[in-house]
Short mmCIF file of C-alpha atoms and ligand atoms in Angstrom, two decimals:
data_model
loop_
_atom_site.label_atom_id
_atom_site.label_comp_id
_atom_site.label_asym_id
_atom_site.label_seq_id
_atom_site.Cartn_x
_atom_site.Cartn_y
_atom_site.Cartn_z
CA UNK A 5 0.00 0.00 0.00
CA UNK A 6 1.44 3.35 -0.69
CA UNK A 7 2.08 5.58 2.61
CA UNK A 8 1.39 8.91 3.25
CA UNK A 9 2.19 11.54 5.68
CA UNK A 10 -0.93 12.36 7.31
CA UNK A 11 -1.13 12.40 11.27
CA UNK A 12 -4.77 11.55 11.54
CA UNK A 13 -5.80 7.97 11.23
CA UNK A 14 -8.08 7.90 7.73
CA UNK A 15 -8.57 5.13 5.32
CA UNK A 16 -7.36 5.20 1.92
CA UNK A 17 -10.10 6.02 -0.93
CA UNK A 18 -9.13 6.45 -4.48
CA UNK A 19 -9.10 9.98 -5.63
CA UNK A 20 -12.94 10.68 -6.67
CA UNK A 21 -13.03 9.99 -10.68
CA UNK A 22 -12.84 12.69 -12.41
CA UNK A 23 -16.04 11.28 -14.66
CA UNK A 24 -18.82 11.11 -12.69
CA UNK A 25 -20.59 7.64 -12.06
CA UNK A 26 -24.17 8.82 -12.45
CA UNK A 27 -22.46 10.39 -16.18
CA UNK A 28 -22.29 7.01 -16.93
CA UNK A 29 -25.03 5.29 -15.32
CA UNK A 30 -26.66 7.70 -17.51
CA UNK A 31 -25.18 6.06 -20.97
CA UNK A 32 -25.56 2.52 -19.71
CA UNK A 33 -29.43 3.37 -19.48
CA UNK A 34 -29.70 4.64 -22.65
CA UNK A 35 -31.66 2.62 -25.11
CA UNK A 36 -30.27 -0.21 -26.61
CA UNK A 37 -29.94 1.52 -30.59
CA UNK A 38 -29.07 4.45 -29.40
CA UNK A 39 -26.28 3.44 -27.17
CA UNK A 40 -25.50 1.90 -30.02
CA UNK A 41 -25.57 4.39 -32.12
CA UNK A 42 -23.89 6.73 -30.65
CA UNK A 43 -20.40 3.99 -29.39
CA UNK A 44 -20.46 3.24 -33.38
CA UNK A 45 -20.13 6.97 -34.84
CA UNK A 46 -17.30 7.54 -32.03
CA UNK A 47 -15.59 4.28 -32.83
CA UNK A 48 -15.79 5.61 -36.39
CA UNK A 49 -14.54 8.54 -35.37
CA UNK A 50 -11.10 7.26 -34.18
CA UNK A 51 -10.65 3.62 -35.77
CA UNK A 52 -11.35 1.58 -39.07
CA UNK A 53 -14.14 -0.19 -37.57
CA UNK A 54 -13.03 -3.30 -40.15
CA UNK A 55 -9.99 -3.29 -38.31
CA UNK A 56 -8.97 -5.81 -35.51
CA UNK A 57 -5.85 -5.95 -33.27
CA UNK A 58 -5.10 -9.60 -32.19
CA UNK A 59 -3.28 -10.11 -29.12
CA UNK A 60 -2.13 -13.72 -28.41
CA UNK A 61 -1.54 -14.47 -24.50
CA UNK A 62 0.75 -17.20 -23.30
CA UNK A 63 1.39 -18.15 -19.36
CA UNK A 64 5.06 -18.03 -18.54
CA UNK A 65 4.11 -18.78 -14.73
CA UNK A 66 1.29 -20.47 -14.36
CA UNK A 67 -0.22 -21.19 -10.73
CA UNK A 68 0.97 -21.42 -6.87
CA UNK A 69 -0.32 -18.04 -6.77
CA UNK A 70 -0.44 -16.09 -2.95
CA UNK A 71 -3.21 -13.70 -3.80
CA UNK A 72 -6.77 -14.46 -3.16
CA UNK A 73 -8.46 -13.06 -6.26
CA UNK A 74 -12.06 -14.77 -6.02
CA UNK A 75 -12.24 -15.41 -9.92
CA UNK A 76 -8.69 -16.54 -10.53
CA UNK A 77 -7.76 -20.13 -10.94
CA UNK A 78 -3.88 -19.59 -10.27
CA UNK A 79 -4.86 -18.49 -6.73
CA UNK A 80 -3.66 -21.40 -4.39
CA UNK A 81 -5.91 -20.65 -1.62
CA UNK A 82 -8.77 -22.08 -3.77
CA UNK A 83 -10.21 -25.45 -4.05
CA UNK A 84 -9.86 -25.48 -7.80
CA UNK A 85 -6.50 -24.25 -8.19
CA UNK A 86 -4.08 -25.80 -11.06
CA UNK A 87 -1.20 -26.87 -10.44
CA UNK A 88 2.07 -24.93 -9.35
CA UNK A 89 4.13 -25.05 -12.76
CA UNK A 90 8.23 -24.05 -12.88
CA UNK A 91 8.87 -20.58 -15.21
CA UNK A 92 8.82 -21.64 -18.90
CA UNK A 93 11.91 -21.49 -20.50
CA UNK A 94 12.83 -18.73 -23.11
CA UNK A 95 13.01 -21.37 -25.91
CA UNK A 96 9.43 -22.45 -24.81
CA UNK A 97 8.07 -19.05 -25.12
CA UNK A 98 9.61 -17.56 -28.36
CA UNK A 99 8.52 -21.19 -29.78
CA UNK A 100 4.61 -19.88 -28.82
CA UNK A 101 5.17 -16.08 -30.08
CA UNK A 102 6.47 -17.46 -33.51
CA UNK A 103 3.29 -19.55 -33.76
CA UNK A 104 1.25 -16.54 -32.88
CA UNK A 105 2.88 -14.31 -34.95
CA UNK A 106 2.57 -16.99 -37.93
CA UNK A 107 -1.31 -16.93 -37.03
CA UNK A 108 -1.41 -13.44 -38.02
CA UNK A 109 -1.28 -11.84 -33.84
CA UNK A 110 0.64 -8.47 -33.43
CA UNK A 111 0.79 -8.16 -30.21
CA UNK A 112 2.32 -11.17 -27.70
CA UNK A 113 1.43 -11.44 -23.95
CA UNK A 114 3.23 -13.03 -21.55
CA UNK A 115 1.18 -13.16 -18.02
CA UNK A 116 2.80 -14.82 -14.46
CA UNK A 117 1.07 -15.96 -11.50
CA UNK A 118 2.79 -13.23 -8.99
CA UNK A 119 1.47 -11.07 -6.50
CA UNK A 120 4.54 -9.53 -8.41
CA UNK A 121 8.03 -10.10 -9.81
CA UNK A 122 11.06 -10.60 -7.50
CA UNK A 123 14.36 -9.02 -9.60
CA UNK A 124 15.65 -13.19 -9.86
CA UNK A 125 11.82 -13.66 -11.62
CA UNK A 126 12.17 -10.53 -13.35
CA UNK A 127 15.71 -11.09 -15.28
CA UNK A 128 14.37 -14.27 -17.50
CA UNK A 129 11.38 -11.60 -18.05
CA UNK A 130 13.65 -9.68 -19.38
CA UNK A 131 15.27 -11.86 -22.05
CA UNK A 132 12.05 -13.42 -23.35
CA UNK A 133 11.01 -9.53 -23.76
CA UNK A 134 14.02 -8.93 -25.44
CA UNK A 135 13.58 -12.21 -27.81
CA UNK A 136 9.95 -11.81 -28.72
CA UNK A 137 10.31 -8.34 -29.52
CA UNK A 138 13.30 -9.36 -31.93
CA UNK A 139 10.49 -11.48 -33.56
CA UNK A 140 9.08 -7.89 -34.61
CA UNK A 141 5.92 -8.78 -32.46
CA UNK A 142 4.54 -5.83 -30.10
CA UNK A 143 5.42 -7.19 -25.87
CA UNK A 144 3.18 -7.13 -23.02
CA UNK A 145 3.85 -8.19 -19.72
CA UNK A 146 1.08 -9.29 -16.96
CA UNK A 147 3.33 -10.24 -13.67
CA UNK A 148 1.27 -8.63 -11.28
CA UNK A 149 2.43 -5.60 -8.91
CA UNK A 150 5.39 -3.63 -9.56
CA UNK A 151 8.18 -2.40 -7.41
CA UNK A 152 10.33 0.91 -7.68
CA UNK A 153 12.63 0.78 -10.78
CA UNK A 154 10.71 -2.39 -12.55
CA UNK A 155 9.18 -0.75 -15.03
CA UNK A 156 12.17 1.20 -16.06
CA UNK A 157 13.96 -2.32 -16.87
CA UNK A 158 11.08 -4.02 -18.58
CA UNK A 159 10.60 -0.36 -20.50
CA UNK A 160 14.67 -0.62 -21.40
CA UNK A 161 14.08 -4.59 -22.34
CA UNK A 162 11.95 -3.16 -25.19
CA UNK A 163 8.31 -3.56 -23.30
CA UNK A 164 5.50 -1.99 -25.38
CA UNK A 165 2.64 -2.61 -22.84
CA UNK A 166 1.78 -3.93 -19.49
CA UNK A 167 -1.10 -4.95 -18.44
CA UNK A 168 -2.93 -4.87 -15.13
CA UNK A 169 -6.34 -4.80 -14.79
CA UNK A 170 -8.40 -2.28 -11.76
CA UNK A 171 -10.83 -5.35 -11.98
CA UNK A 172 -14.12 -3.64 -10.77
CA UNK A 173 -15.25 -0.56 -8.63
CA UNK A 174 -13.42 0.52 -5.72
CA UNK A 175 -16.41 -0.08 -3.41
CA UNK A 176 -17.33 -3.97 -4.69
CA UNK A 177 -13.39 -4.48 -4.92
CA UNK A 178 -12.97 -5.46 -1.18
CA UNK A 179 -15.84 -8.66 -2.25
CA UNK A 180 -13.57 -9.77 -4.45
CA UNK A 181 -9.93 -9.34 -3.72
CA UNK A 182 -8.28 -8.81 0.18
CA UNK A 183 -4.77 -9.27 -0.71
CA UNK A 184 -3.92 -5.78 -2.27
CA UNK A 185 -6.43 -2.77 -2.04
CA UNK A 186 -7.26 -0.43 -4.26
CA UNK A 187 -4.90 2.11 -4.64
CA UNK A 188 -1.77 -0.93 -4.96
CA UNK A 189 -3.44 -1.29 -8.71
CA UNK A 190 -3.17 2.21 -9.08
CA UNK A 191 0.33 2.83 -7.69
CA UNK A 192 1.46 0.30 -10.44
CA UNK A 193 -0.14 1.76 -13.09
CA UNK A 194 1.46 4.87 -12.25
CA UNK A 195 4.68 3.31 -12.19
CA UNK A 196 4.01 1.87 -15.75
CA UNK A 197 3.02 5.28 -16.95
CA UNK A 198 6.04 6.95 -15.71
CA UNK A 199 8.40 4.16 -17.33
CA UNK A 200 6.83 5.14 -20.62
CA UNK A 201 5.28 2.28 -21.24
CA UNK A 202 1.37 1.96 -22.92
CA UNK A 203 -0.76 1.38 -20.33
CA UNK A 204 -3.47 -1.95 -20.73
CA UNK A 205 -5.65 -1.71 -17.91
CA UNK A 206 -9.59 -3.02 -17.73
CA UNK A 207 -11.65 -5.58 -15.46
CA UNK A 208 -13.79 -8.29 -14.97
CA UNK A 209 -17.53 -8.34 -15.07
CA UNK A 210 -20.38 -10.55 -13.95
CA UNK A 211 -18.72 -11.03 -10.70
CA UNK A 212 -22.14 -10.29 -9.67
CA UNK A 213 -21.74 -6.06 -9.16
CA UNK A 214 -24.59 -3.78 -10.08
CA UNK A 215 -24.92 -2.08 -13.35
CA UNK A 216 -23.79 1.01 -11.26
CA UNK A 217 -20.46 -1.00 -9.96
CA UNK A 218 -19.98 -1.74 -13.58
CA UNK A 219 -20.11 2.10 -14.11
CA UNK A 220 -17.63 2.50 -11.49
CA UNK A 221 -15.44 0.59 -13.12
CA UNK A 222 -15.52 2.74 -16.65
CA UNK A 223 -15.84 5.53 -14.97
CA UNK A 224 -12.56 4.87 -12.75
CA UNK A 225 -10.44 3.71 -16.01
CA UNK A 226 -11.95 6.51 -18.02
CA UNK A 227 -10.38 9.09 -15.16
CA UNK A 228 -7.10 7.52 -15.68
CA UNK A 229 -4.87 10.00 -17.30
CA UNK A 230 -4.48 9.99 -19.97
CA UNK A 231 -6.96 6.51 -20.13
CA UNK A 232 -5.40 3.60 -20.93
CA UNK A 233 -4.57 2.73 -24.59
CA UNK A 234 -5.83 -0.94 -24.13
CA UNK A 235 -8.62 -1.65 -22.49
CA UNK A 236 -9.64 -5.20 -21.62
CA UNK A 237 -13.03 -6.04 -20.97
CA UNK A 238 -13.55 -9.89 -19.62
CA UNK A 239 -16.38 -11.71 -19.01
CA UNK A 240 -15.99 -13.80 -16.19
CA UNK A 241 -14.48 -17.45 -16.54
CA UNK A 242 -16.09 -19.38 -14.18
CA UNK A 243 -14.02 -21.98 -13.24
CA UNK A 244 -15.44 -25.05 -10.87
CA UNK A 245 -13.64 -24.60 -7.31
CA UNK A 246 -12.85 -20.85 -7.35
CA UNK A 247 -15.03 -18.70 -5.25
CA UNK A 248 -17.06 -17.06 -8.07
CA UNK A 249 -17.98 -20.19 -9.45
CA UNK A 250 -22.19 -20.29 -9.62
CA UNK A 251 -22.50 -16.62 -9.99
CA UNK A 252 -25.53 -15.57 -11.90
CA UNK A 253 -24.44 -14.92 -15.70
CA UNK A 254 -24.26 -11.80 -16.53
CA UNK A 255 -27.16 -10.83 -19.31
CA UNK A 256 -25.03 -10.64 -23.00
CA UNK A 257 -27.02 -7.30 -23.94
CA UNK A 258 -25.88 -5.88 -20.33
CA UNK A 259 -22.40 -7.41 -21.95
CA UNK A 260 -22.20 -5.53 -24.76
CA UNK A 261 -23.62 -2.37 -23.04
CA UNK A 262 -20.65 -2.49 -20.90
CA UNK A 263 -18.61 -2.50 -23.73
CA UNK A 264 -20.37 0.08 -25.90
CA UNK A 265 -19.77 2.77 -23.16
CA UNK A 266 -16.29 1.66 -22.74
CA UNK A 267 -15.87 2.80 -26.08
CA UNK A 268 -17.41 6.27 -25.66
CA UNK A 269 -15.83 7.16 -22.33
CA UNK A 270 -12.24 6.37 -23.97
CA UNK A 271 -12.98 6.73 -27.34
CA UNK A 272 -9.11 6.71 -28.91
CA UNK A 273 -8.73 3.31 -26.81
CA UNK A 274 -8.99 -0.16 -28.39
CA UNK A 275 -11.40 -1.97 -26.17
CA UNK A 276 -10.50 -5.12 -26.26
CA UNK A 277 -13.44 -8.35 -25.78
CA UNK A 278 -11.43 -10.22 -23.98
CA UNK A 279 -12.03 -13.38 -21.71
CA UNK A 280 -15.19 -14.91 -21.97
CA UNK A 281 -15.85 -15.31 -25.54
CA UNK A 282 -15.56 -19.12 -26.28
CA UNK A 283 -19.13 -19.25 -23.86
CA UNK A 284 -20.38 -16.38 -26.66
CA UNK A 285 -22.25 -17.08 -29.79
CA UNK A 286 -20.54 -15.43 -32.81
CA UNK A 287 -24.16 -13.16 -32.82
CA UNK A 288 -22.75 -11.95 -29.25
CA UNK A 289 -19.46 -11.26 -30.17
CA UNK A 290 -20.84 -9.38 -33.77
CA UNK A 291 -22.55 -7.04 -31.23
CA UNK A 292 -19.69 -6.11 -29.00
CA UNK A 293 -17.69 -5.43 -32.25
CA UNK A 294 -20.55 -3.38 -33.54
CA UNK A 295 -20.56 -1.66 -29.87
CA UNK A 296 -16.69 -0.81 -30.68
CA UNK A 297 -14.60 -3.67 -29.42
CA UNK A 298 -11.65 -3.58 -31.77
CA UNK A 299 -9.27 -6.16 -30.62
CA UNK A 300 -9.35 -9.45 -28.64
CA UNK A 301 -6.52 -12.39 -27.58
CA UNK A 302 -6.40 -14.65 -30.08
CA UNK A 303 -5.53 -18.28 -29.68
CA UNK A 304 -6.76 -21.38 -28.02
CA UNK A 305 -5.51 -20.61 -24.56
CA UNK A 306 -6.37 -17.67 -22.37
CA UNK A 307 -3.89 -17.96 -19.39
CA UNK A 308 -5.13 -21.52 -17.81
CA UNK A 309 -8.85 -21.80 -19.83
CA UNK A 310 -9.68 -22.08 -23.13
CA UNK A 311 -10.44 -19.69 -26.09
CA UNK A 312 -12.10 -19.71 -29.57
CA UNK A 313 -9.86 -21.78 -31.84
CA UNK A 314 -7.59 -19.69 -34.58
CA UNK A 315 -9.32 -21.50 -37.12
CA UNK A 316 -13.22 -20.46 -35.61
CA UNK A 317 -11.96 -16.94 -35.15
CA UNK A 318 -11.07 -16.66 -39.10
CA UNK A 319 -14.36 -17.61 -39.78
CA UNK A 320 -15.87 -15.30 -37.63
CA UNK A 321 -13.40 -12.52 -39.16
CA UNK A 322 -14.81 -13.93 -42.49
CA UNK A 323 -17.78 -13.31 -41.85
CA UNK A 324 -17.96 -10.07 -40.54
CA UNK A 325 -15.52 -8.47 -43.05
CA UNK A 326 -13.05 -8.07 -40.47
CA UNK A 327 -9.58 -7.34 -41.32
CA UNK A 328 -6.25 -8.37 -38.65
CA UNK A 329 -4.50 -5.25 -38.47
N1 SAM B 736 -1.02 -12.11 -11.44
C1 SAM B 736 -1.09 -10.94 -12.20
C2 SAM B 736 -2.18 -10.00 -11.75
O1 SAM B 736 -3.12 -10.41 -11.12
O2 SAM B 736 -2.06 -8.81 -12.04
C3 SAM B 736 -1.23 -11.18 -13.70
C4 SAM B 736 -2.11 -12.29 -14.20
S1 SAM B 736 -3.84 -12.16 -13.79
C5 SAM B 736 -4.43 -13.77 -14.18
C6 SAM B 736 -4.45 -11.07 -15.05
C7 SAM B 736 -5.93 -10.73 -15.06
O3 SAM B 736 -6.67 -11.83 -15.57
C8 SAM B 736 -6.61 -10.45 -13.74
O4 SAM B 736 -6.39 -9.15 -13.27
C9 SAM B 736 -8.07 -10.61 -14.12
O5 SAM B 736 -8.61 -9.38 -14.53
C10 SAM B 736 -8.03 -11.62 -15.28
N2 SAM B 736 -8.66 -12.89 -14.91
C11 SAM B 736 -8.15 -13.84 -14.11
N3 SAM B 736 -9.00 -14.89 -13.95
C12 SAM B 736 -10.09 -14.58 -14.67
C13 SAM B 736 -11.33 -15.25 -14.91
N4 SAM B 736 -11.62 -16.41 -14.35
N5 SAM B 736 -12.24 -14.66 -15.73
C14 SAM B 736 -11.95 -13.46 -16.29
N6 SAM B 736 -10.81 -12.78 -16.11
C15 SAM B 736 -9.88 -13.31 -15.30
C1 DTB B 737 -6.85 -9.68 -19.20
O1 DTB B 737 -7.50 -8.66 -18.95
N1 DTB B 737 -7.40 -10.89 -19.41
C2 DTB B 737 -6.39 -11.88 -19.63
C3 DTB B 737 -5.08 -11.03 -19.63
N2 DTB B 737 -5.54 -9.73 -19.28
C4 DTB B 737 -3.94 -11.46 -18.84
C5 DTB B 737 -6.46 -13.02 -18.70
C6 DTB B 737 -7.76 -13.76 -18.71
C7 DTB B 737 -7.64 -14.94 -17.83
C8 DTB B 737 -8.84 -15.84 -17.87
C9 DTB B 737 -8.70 -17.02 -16.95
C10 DTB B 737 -7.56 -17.94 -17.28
O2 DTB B 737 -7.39 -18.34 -18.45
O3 DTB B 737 -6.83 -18.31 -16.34
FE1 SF4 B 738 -2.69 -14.31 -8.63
FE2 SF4 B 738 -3.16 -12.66 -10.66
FE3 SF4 B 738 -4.73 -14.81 -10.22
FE4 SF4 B 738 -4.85 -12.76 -8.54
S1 SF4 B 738 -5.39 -12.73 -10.72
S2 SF4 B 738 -4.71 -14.94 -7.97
S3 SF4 B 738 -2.72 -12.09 -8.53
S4 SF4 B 738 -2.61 -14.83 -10.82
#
């Protein structure tokens, strides 16, 4: 947690956003076409809306995690935890980003099951940074909480972005998550800022918040500034023996709603539809992409659960008229 100076005993909030919750409430309850409508002509105000950036994701740590994340697989402390796997080897890795790169990805991301990096975890980060981005593929990094002068290293490694996710709104945060507050997510974003490095920073939802905890969440990442280039918006994963698992499903409309004003309150971000979408009918995911969704991870594997197949996603892009880019 980051310290302060203050001599009277207080409790940290993040700041107040600097776009107003009910701003947003107010977009979510728009009508359907209009909300629409309206996320459309801004997308095509900024993007190609034909255009789609493909990220593929690859677990360099997977499991043994400390944290207690109530979604998350990785986290030990749950029942349904996978198991606690060794680093992969560099050869491993730039094996993966050559296959995702031959798929047609831009963009590879390597993710860790840290509460964050010690420097010994953080120097074979550093080569595989250095080798996929030799590759001529764009690098992102997902290892979890950073510490003074990390970012700086993984910026000088050649680290385009890093992502780390706010998850959901300060006040259902504490429901979800008790082994880092708030304002620790923050503080690293910060840090990532600073280095100079592209900031990719989203959340989860049907964790079971309110439509106005979903609008904290926007309207928290939309305050960030300047907001995030990437944004990634996952549905939640449920995975058998985690503590979300049997949460009521999240309504696909309310889905694509929460992606559609995504894409107006950071309107020169790509919003990317991220987890979620094997469980979504291609009719689903043709609405988020109409709602302004412009990129998603590509490849069979999220981090430990599956994702569309390459091959399903062509046809998809097929269909649509969509173009890689
Ligand atoms: N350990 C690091 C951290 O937490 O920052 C990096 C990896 S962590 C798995 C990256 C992100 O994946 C989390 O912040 C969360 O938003 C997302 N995530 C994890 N499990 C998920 C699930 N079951 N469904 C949807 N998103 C999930
Ligand atoms: C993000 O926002 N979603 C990705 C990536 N960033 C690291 C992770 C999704 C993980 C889904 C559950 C799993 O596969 O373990
Ligand atoms: Fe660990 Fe990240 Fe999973 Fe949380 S989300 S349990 S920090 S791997």
């Amino acid at each position: 947690m980051s310290s302060c100076n203050c001599a009277s005993i207080h409790v940290h909030k993040p700041a107040e956003t600097k776009v107003p919750v009910e701003e947003v409430m107010a977009l979510f309850e728009k009508p359907f076409g209009d909300l629409l409508f309206e996320a459309q002509t801004v997308h095509r105000q900024h993007f190609d809306p034909n255009k789609i950036q493909l990220s593929t994701l690859l677990s360099i740590k997977t499991g043994g995690c400390p944290e207690d994340c109530g979604y998350c697989p990785q986290s030990k402390r749950h029942p349904g935890a996978v198991e606690d796997e060794p680093m992969l080897d560099i050869d491993a890795v730039l094996t993966a980003a050559r296959a995702a790169k031959q798929a047609g990805a831009t963009r590879f991301c390597m993710g860790a099951a840290w509460r964050g990096p010690k420097q010994r975890d953080l120097d074979p980060v550093l080569e595989m940074v250095r080798g996929v981005k030799a590759l001529g593929l764009e690098t992102c990094c997902t290892l979890g909480m950073l510490r003074e002068g990390q970012a700086e290293q993984l910026k000088e490694a050649g680290l385009d972005y890093y992502n780390h996710n706010l998850d959901t709104a300060p006040e259902f945060y504490g429901e979800i998550i008790s082994t880092r507050d708030y304002e620790d997510r923050l503080d690293t974003l910060n840090k990532v800022r600073g280095a100079g490095i592209n900031v990719c920073a989203g959340g989860i939802v049907g964790m079971g918040e309110s439509r106005t905890q979903r609008a904290g969440l926007l309207a928290q990442l939309a305050s960030l500034n300047p907001p995030p280039e990437s944004v990634p918006i996952n549905l939640l994963v449920q995975v058998e023996g985690t503590p979300l698992a049997g949460t009521e499903a999240l309504d696909p409309i309310e889905f694509v709603r929460t992606i559609a004003v995504a894409r107006i309150l950071m309107p020169a971000s790509h919003v990317r539809l991220s987890a979620g979408r094997q469980q979504m009918s291609d009719a689903v995911q043709a609405l988020c992409f109409l709602a302004g969704a412009n990129s998603i991870f590509y490849g069979d594997k999220l981090l430990t659960t599956g994702n569309p197949e390459w091959e399903r996603d062509r046809l998809l892009f097929d269909k649509l008229g969509l173009i890689p880019a």
